[in-house]
JSON list of C-alpha atoms in Angstrom, two decimals:
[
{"chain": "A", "resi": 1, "resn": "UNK", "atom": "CA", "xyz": [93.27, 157.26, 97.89]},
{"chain": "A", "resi": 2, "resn": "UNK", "atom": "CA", "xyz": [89.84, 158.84, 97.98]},
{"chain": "A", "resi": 3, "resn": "UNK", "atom": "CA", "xyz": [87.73, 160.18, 95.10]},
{"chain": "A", "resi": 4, "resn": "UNK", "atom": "CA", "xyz": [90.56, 162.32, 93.69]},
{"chain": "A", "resi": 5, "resn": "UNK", "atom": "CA", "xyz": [93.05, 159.84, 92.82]},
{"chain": "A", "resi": 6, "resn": "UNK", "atom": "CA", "xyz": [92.51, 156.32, 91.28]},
{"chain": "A", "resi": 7, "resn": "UNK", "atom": "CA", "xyz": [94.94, 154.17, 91.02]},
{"chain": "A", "resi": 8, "resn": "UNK", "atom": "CA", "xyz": [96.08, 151.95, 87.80]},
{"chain": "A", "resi": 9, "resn": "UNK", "atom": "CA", "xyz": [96.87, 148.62, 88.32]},
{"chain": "A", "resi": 10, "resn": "UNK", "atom": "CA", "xyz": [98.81, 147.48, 85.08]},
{"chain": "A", "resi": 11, "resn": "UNK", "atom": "CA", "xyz": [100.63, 144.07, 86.02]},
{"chain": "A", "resi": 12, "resn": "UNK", "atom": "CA", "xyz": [103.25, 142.51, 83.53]},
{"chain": "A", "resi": 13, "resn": "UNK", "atom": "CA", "xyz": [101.95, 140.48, 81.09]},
{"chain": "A", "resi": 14, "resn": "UNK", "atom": "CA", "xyz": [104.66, 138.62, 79.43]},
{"chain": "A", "resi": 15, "resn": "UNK", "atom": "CA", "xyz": [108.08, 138.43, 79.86]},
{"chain": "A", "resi": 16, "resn": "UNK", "atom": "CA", "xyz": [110.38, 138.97, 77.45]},
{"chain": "A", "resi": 17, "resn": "UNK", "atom": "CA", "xyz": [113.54, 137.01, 76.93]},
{"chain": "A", "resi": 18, "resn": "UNK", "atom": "CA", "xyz": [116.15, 138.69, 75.21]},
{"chain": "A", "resi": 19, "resn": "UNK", "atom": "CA", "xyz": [119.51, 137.79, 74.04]},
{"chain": "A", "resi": 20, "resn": "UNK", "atom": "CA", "xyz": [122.13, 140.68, 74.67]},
{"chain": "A", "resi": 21, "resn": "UNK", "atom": "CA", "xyz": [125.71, 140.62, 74.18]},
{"chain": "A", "resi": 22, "resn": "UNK", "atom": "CA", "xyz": [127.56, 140.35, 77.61]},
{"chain": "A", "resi": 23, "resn": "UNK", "atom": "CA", "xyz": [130.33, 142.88, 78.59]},
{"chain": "A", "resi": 24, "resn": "UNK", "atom": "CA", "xyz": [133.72, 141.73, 78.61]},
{"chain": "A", "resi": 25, "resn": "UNK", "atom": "CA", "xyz": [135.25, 141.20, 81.65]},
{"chain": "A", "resi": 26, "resn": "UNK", "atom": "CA", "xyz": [136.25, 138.96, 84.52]},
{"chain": "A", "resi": 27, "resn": "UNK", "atom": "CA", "xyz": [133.26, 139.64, 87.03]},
{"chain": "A", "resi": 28, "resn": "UNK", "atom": "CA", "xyz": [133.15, 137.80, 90.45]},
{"chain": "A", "resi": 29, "resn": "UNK", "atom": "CA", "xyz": [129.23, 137.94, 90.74]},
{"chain": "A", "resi": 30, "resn": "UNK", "atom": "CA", "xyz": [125.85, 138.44, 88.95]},
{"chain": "A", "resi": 31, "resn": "UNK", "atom": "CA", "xyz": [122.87, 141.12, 90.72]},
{"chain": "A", "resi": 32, "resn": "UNK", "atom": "CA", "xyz": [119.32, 139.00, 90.33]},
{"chain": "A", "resi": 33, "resn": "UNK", "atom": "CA", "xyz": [116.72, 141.69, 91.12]},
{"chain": "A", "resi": 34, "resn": "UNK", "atom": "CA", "xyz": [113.42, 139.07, 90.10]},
{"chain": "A", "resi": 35, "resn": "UNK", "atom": "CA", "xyz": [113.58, 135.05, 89.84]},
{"chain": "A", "resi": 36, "resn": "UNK", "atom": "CA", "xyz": [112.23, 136.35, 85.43]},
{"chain": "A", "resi": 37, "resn": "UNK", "atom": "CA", "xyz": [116.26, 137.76, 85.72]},
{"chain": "A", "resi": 38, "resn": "UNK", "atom": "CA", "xyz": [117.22, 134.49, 87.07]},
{"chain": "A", "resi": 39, "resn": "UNK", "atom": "CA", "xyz": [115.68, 132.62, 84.16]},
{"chain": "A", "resi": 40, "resn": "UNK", "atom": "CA", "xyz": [116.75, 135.05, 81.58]},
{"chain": "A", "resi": 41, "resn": "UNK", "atom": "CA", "xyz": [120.39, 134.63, 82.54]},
{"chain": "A", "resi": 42, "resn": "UNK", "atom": "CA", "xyz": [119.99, 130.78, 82.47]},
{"chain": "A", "resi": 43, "resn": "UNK", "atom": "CA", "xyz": [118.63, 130.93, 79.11]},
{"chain": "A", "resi": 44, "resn": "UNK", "atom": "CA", "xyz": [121.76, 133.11, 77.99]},
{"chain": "A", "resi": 45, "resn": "UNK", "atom": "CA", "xyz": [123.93, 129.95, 77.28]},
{"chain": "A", "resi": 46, "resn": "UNK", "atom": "CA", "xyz": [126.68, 131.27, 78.31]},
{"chain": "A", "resi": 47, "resn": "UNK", "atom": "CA", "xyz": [129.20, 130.60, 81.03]},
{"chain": "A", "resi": 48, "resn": "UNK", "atom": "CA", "xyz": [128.27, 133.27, 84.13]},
{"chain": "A", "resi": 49, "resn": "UNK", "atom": "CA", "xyz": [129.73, 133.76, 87.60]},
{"chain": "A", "resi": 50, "resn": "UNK", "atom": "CA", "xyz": [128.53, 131.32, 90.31]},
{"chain": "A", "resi": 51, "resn": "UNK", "atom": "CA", "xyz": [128.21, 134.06, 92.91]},
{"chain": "A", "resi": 52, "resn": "UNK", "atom": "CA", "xyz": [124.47, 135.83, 92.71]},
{"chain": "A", "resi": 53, "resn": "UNK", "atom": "CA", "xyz": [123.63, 138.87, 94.68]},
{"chain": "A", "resi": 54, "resn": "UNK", "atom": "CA", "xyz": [119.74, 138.79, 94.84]},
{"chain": "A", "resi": 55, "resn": "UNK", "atom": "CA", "xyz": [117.12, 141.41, 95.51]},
{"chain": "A", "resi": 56, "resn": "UNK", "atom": "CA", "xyz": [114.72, 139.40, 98.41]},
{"chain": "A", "resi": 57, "resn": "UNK", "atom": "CA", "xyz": [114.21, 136.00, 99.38]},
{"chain": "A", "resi": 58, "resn": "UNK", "atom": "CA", "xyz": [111.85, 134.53, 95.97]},
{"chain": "A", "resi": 59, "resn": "UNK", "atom": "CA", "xyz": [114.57, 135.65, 93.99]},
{"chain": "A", "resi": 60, "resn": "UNK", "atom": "CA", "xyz": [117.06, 134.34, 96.06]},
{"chain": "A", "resi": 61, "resn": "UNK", "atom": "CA", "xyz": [115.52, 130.75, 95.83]},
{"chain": "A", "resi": 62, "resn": "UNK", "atom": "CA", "xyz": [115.32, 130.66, 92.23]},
{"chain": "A", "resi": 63, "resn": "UNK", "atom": "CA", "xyz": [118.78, 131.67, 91.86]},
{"chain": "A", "resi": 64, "resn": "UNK", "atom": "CA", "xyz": [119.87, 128.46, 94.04]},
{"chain": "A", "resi": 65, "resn": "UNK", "atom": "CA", "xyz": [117.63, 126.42, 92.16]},
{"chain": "A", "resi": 66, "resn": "UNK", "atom": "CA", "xyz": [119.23, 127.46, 89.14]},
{"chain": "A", "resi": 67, "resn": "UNK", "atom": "CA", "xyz": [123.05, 126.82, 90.30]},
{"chain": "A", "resi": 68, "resn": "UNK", "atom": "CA", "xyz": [124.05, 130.35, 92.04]},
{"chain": "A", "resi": 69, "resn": "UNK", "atom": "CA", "xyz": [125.18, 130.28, 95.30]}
]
């Protein structure tokens, strides 16, 4: 970037579960776009579609692991 820009590196430091009510509906799939969303959705306790659509292959793998096909 040279001398006239520097760039901030601010990672994310904690994650954040939180417990929001759902929409109602009858959905056919869930949208993953981390393997955090993955683990938020598990934590949710409640009944979700089995179908995941997943942003790359990490998240992908966690959403297997955690029962979505």
């Amino acid at each position: 970037f040279g001398r006239r820009v520097r760039p901030v590196v601010a990672p994310l430091t904690a994650v954040d579960f939180l417990a929001p009510a759902l929409p109602g509906g009858d959905f056919a799939a869930v949208v993953f776009t981390s393997a955090n969303g993955v683990d938020a959705a598990a934590r949710l306790g409640q009944a979700l579609p089995r179908d995941a659509w997943c942003v790359g292959p990490g998240t992908a793998a966690a959403a297997r692991a955690a029962g979505f096909r």
